[in-house]
mmCIF file of C-alpha atoms in Angstrom:
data_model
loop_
_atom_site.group_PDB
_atom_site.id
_atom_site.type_symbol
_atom_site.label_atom_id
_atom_site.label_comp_id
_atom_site.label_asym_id
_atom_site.label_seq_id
_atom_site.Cartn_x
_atom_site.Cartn_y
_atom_site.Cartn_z
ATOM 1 C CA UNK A 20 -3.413 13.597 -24.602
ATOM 2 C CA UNK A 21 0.328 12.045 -23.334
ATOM 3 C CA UNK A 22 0.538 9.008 -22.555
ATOM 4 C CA UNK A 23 1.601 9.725 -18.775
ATOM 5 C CA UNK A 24 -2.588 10.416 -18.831
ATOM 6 C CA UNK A 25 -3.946 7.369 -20.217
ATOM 7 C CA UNK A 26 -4.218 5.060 -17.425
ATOM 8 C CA UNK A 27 -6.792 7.392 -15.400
ATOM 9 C CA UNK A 28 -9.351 7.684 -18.109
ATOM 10 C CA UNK A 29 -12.876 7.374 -16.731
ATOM 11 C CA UNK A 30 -15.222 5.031 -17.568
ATOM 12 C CA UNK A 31 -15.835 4.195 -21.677
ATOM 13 C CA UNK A 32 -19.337 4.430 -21.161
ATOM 14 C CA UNK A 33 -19.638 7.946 -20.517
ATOM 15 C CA UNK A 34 -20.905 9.638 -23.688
ATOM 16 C CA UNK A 35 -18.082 11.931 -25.491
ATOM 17 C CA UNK A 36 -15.512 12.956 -23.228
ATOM 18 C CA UNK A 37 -13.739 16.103 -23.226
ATOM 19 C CA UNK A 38 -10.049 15.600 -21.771
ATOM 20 C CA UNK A 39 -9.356 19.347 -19.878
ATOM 21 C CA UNK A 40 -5.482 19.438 -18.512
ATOM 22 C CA UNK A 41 -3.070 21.346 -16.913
ATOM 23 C CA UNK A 42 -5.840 22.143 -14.094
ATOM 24 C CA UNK A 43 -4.692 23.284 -10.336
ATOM 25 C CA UNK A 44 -4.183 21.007 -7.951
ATOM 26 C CA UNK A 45 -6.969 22.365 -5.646
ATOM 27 C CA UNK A 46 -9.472 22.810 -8.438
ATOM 28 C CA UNK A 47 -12.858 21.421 -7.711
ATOM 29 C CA UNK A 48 -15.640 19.714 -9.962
ATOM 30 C CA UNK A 49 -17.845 22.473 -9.835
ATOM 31 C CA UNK A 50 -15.134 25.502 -10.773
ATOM 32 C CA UNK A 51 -14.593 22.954 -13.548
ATOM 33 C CA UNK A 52 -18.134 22.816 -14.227
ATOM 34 C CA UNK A 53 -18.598 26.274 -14.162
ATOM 35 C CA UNK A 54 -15.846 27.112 -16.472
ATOM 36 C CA UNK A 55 -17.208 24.941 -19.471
ATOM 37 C CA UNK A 56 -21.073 26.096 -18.672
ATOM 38 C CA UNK A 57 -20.925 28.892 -21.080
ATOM 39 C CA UNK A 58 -20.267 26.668 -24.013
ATOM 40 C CA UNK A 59 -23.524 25.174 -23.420
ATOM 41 C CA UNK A 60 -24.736 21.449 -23.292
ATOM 42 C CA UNK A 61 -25.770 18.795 -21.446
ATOM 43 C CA UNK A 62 -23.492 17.344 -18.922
ATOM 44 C CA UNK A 63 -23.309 13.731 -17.829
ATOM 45 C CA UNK A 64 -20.547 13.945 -15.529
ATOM 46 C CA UNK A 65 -17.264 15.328 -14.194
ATOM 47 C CA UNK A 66 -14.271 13.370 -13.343
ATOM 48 C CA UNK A 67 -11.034 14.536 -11.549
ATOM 49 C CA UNK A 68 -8.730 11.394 -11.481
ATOM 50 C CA UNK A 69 -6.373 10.611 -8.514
ATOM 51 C CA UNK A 70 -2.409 9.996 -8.897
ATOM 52 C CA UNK A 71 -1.577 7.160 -7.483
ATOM 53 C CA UNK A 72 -4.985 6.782 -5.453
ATOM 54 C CA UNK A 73 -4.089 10.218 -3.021
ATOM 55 C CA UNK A 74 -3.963 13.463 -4.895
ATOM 56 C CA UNK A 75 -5.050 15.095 -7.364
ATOM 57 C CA UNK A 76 -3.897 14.373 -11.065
ATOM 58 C CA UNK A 77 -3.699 17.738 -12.514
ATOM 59 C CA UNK A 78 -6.522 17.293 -15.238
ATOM 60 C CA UNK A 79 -10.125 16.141 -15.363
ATOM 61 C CA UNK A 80 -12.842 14.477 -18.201
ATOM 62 C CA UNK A 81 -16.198 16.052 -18.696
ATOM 63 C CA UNK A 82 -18.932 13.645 -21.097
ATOM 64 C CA UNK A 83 -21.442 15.104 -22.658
ATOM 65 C CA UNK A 84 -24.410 13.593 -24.057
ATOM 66 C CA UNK A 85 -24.185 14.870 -27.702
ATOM 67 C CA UNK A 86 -20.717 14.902 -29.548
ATOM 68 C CA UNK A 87 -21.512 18.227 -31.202
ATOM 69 C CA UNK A 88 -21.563 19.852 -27.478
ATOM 70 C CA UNK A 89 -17.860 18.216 -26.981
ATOM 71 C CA UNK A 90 -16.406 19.406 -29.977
ATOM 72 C CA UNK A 91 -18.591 23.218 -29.217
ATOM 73 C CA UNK A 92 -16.298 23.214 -25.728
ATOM 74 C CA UNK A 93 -13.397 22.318 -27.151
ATOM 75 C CA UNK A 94 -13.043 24.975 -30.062
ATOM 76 C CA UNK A 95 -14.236 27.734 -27.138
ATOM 77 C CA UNK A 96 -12.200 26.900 -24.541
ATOM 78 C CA UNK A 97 -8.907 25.634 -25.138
ATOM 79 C CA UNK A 98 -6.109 27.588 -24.099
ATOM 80 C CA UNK A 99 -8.456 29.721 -21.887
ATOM 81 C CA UNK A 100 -7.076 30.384 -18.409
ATOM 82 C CA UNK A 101 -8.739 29.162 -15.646
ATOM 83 C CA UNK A 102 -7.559 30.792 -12.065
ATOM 84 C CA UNK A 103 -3.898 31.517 -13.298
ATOM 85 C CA UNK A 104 -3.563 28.340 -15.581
ATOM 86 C CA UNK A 105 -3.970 28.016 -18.939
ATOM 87 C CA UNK A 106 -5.897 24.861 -19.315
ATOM 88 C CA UNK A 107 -6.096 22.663 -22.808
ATOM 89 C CA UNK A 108 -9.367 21.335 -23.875
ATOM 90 C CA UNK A 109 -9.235 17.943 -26.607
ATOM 91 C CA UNK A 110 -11.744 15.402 -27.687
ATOM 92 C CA UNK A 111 -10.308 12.259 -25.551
ATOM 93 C CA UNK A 112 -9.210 8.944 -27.175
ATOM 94 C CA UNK A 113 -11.674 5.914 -27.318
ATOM 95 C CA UNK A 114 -11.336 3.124 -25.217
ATOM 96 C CA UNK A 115 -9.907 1.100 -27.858
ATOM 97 C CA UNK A 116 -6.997 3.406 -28.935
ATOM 98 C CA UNK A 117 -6.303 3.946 -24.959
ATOM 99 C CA UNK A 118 -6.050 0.166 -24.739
ATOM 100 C CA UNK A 119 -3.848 0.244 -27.116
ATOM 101 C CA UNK A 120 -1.436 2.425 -26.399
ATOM 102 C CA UNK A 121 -1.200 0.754 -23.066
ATOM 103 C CA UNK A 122 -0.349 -1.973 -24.366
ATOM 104 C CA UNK A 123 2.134 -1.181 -26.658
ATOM 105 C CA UNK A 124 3.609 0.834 -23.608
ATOM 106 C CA UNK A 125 3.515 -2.357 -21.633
ATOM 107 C CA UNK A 126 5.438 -4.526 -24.209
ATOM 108 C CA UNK A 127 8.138 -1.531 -25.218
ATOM 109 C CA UNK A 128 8.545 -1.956 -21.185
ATOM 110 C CA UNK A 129 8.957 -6.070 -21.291
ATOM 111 C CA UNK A 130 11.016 -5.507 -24.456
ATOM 112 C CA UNK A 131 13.314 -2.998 -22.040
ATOM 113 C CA UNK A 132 13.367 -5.558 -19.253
ATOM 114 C CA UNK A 133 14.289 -8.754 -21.325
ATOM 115 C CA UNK A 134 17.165 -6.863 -23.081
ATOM 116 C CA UNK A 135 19.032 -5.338 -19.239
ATOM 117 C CA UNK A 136 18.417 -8.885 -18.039
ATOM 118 C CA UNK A 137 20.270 -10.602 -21.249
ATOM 119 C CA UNK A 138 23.390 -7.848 -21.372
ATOM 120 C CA UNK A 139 23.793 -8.361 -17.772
ATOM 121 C CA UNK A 140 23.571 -12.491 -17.903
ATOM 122 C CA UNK A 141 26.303 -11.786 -20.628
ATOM 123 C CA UNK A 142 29.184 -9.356 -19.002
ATOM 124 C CA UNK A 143 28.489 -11.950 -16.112
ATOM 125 C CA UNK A 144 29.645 -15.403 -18.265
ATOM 126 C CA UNK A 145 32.475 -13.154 -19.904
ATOM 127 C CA UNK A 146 33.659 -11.799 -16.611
ATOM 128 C CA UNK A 147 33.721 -15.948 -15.456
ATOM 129 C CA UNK A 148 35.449 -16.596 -18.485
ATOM 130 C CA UNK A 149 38.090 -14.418 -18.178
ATOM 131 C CA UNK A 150 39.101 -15.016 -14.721
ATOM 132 C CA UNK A 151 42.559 -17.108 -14.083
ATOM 133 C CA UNK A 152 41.807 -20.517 -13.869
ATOM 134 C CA UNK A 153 45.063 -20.734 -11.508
ATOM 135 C CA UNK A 154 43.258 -18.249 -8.818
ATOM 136 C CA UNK A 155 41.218 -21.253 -7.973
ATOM 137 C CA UNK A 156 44.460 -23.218 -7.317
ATOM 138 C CA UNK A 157 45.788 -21.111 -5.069
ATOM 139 C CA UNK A 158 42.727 -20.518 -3.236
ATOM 140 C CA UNK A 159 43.003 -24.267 -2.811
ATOM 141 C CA UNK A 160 46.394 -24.519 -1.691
ATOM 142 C CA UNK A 161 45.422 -22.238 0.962
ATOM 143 C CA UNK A 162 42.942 -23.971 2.177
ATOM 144 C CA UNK A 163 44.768 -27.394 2.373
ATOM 145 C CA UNK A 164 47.885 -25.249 4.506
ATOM 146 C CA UNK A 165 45.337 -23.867 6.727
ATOM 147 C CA UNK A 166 43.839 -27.852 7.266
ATOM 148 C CA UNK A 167 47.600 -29.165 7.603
ATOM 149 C CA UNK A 168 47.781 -26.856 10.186
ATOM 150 C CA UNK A 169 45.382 -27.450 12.297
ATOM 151 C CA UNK A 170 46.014 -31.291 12.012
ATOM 152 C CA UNK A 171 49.535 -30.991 12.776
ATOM 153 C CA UNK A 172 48.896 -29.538 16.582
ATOM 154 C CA UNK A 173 49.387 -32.863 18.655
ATOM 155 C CA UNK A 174 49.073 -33.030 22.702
ATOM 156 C CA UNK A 175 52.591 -32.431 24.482
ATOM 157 C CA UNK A 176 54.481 -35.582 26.229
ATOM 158 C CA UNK A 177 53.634 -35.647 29.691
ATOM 159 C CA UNK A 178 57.476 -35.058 31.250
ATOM 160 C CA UNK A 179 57.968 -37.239 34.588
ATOM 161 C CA UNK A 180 56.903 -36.254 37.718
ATOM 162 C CA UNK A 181 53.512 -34.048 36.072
ATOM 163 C CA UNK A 182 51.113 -37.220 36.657
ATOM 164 C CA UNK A 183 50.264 -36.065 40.242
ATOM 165 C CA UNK A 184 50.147 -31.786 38.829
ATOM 166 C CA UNK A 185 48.244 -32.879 35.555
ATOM 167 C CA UNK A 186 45.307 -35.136 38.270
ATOM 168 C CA UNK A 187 45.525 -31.943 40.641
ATOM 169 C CA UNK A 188 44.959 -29.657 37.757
ATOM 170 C CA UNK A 189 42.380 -32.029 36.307
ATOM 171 C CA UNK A 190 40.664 -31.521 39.841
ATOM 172 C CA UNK A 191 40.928 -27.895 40.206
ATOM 173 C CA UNK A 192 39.342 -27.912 36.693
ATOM 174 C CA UNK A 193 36.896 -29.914 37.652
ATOM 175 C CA UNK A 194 35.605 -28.015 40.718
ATOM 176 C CA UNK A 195 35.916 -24.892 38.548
ATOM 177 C CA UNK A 196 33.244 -26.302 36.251
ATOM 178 C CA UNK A 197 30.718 -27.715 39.023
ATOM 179 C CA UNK A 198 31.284 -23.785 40.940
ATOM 180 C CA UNK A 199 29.974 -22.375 37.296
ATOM 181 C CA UNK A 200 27.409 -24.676 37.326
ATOM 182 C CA UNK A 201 26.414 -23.666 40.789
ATOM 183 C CA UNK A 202 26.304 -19.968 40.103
ATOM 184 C CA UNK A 203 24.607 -20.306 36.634
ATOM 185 C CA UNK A 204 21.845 -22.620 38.374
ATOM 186 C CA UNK A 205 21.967 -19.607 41.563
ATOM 187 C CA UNK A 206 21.469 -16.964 39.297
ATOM 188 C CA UNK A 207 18.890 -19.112 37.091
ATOM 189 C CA UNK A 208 16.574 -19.461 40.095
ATOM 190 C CA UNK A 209 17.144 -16.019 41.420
ATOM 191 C CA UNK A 210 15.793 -14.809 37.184
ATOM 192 C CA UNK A 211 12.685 -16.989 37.716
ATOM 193 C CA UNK A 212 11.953 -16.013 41.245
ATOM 194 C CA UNK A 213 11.964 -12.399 40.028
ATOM 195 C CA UNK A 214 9.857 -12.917 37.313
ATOM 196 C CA UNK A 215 7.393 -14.548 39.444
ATOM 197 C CA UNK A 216 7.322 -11.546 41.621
ATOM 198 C CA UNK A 217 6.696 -8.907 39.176
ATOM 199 C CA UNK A 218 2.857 -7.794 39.387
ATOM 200 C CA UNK A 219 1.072 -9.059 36.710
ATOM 201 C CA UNK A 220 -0.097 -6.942 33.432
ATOM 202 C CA UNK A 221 -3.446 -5.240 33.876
ATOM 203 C CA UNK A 222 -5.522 -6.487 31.268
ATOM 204 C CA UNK A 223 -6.905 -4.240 28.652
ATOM 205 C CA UNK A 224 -10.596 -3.278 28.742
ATOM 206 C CA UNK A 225 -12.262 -5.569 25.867
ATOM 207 C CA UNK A 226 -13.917 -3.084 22.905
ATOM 208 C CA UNK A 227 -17.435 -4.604 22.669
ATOM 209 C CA UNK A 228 -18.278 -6.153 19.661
ATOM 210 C CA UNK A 229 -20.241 -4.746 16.941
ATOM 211 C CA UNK A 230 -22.839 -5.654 14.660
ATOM 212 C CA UNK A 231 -25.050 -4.144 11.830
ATOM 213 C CA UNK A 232 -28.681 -3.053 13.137
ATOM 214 C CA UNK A 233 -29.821 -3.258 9.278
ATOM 215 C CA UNK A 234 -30.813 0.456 9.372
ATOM 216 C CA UNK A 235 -29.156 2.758 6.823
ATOM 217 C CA UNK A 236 -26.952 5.329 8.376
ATOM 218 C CA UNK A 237 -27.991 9.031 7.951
ATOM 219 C CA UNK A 238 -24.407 10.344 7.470
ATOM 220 C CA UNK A 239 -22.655 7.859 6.481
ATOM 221 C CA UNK A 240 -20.779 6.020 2.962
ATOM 222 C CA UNK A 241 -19.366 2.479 2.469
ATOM 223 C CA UNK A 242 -16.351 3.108 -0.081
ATOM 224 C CA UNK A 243 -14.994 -0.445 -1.444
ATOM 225 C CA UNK A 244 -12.241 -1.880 -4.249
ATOM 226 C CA UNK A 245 -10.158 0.838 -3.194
ATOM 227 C CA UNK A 246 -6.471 1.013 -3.743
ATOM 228 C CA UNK A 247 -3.912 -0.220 -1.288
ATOM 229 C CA UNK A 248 -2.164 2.802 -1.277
ATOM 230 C CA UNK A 249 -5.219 5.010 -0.683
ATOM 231 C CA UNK A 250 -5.207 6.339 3.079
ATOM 232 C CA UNK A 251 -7.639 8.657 4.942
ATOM 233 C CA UNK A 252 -6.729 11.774 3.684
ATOM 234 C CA UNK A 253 -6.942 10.028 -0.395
ATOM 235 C CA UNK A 254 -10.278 8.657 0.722
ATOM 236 C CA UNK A 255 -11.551 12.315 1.962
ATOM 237 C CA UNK A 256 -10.259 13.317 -1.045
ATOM 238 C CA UNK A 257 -11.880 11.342 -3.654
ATOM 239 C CA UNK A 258 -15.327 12.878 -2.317
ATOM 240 C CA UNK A 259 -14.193 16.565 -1.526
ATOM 241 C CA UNK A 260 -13.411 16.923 -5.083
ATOM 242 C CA UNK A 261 -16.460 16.118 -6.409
ATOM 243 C CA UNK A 262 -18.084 18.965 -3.841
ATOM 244 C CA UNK A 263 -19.020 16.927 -1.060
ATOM 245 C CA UNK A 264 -18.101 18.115 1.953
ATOM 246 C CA UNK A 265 -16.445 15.430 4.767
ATOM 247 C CA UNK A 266 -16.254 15.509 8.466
ATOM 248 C CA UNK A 267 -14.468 12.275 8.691
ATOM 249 C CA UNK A 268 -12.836 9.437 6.599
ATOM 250 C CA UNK A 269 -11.485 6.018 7.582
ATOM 251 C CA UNK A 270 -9.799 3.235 5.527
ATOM 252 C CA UNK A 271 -9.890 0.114 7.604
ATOM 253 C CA UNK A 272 -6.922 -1.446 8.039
ATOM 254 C CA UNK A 273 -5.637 -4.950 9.675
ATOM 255 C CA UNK A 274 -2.729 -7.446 9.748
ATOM 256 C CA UNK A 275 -1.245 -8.576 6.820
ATOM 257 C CA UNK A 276 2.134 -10.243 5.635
ATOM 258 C CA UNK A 277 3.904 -9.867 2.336
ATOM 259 C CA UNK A 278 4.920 -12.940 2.109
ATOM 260 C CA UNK A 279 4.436 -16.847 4.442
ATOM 261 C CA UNK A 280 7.088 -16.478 7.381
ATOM 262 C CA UNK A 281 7.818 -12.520 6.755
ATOM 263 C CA UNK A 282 6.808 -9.842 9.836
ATOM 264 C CA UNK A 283 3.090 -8.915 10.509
ATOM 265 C CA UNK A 284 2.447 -5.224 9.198
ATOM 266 C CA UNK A 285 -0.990 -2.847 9.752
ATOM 267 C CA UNK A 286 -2.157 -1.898 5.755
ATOM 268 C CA UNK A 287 -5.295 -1.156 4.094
ATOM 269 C CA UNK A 288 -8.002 -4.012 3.920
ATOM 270 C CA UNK A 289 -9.530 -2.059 0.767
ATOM 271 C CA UNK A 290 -12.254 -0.495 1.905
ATOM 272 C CA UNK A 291 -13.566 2.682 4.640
ATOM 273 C CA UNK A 292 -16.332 4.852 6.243
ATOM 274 C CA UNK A 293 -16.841 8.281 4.657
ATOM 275 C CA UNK A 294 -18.998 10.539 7.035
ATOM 276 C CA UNK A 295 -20.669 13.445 5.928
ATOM 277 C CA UNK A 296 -20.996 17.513 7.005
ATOM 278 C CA UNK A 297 -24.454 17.325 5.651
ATOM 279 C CA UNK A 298 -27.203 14.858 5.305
ATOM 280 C CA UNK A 299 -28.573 15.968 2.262
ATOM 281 C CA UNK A 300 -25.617 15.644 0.451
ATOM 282 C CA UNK A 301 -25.300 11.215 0.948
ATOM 283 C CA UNK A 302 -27.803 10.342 -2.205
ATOM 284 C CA UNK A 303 -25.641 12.660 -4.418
ATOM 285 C CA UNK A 304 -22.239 11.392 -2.834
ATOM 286 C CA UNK A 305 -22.703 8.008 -3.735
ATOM 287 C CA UNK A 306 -24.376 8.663 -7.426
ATOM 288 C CA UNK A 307 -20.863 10.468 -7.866
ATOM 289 C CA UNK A 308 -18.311 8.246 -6.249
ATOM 290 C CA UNK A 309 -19.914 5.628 -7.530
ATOM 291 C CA UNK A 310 -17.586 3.642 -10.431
ATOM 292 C CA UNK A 311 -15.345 6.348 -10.138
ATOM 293 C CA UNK A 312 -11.836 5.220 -11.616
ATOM 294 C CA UNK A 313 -9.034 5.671 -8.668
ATOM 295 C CA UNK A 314 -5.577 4.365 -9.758
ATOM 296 C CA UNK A 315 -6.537 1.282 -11.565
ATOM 297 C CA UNK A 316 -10.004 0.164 -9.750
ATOM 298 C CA UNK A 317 -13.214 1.511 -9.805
ATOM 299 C CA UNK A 318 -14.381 2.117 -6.544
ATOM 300 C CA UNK A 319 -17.952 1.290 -5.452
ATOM 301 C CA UNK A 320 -20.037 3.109 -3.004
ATOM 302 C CA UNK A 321 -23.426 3.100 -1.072
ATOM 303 C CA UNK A 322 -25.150 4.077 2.523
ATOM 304 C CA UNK A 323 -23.315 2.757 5.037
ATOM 305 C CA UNK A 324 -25.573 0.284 7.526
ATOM 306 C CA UNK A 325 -25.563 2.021 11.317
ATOM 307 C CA UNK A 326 -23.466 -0.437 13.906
ATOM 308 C CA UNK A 327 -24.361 -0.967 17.377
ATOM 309 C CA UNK A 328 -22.241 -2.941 20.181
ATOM 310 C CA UNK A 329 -23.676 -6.518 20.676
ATOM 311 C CA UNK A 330 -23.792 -6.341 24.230
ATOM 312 C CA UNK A 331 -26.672 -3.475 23.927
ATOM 313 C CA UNK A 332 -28.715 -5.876 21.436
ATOM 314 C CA UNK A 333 -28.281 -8.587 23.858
ATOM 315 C CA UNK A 334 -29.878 -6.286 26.401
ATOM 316 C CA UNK A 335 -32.252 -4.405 24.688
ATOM 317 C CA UNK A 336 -33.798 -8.332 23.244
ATOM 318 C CA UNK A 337 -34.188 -9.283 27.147
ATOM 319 C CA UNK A 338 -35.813 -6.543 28.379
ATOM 320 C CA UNK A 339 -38.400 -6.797 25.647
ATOM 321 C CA UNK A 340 -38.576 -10.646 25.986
#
């Protein structure tokens, strides 16, 4: 198994688990099951991993109970096509190994990363070294000109006979500035007086508020510790490919900030609402999805509790009062 595969293996717990790869995108847990049924067995459980918490991985794990049965499936159908795919069958890697490898691939990366940040540190103290020392000079000099400059700029002499032009000027200038004033203030008021006219917003119609009514929903599946990056559609599709048919899935989302200060942005809170085509199908829905692996988490699952608006509580406890 490469190593691109190791950080979607299933749980360790799962009796002996057969790794089966290079599986269609659109393949399902029970064409999967049915393909290794032949081979005999018994079958704790079938797991199709997501990539990156949204779509299908491309391979799957089946544990069986015994190791023989593994090992049986593995020798009959490896590089047996399934649809128009060849798909290869291997015994996968313990926990330990997978741990491992993971993190020898973490430190090869940290190794990486320490080595670009030292080689770049360098050509940056060898580029300051070798910079003329006289460029700072100049650059300097140019900046005590452009001073010099500025400082050298001293008021004209007043010639005779501009007293009287220079106080009528002064005047004009002054009258200039108290007009400005007058029109900014003009305009000022006319701004406000407009704003107060404009009809005022209609205010939205306030969602009533909702609360739990303690009764399990009939249809319904509480998904949590999922992914950030898992939306709807990834949430549908963590239960339609383990057979279970959706009619509706919803990751709840709200305001959050990546950092203090930084803008406001709508993301997933971690959790959503799965409803379901069929009834019958919400006991086996959450026996599957539950501590399925998605990305890095496991997820957790269980009957959703039915919500009704406070308002109608409210009502409902006065009539009967």
């Amino acid at each position: 198994m490469s190593a691109e595969n190791v950080s979607d293996i299933p749980k360790a717990d799962e009796g002996h688990r057969v790794y089966v790869g290079n599986l269609s995108f659109t393949a399902t847990e029970q064409q999967v099951r049915e393909f290794v049924a032949p081979a005999g067995g018994e079958i704790l459980s079938v797991n199709l991993p997501l990539r990156f918490g949204r779509r299908p991985a491309g391979y799957a794990f089946v544990s069986y109970k015994d190791e023989a049965d593994a090992k049986k499936v593995v020798e009959q159908f490896n590089d047996k096509e399934l649809g128009d795919r060849k798909l290869r069958l291997e015994i996968a890697k313990p926990a330990e190994e997978v741990a491992e490898l993971r993190k020898a691939k973490d430190e090869k990366r940290k190794v990486a990363r320490d080595a670009a940040k030292a080689a770049k540190a360098e050509a940056a103290a060898t580029a300051k070294e070798s910079a003329p020392a006289d460029a700072e000079v100049t650059e300097g000099e140019n900046k005590t000109k452009k001073k010099s400059k500025k400082s050298s700029k001293k008021p004209r002499r007043r010639l005779p006979g501009e007293g009287e032009e220079g106080e009528a000027a002064g005047e004009t200038s002054e009258s200039a500035s108290k007009a400005r004033i007058d029109v900014n203030g003009a305009d000022g008021e006319a701004k406000t007086e407009e704003k107060k006219a404009r009809a005022p917003r209609p205010k939205k119609e306030r969602q009533p508020r909702l609360a739990l009514t303690g009764e399990e929903s009939k249809n319904t599946i509480f998904v949590a510790n999922l992914p950030f990056n898992v939306d709807d559609e990834g949430l549908a599709a963590i239960f339609t490919n383990l057979s279970i048919n959706v009619k509706s899935a919803k990751v709840v989302k709200g305001i959050r900030r990546a950092r203090p200060g930084s803008r406001p942005f709508r993301a997933s809170k971690g959790f959503g609402f799965v409803e379901l085509e069929n009834e019958s199908q919400q006991t086996e829905a959450v026996e599957k999805v539950e501590g399925t692996l998605v990305g890095d988490r496991n997820i957790t699952a269980k009957i959703a509790k039915e919500m009704k608006p406070i308002e109608v509580e409210q009502a409902v406890e006065a009539e009967t009062a």
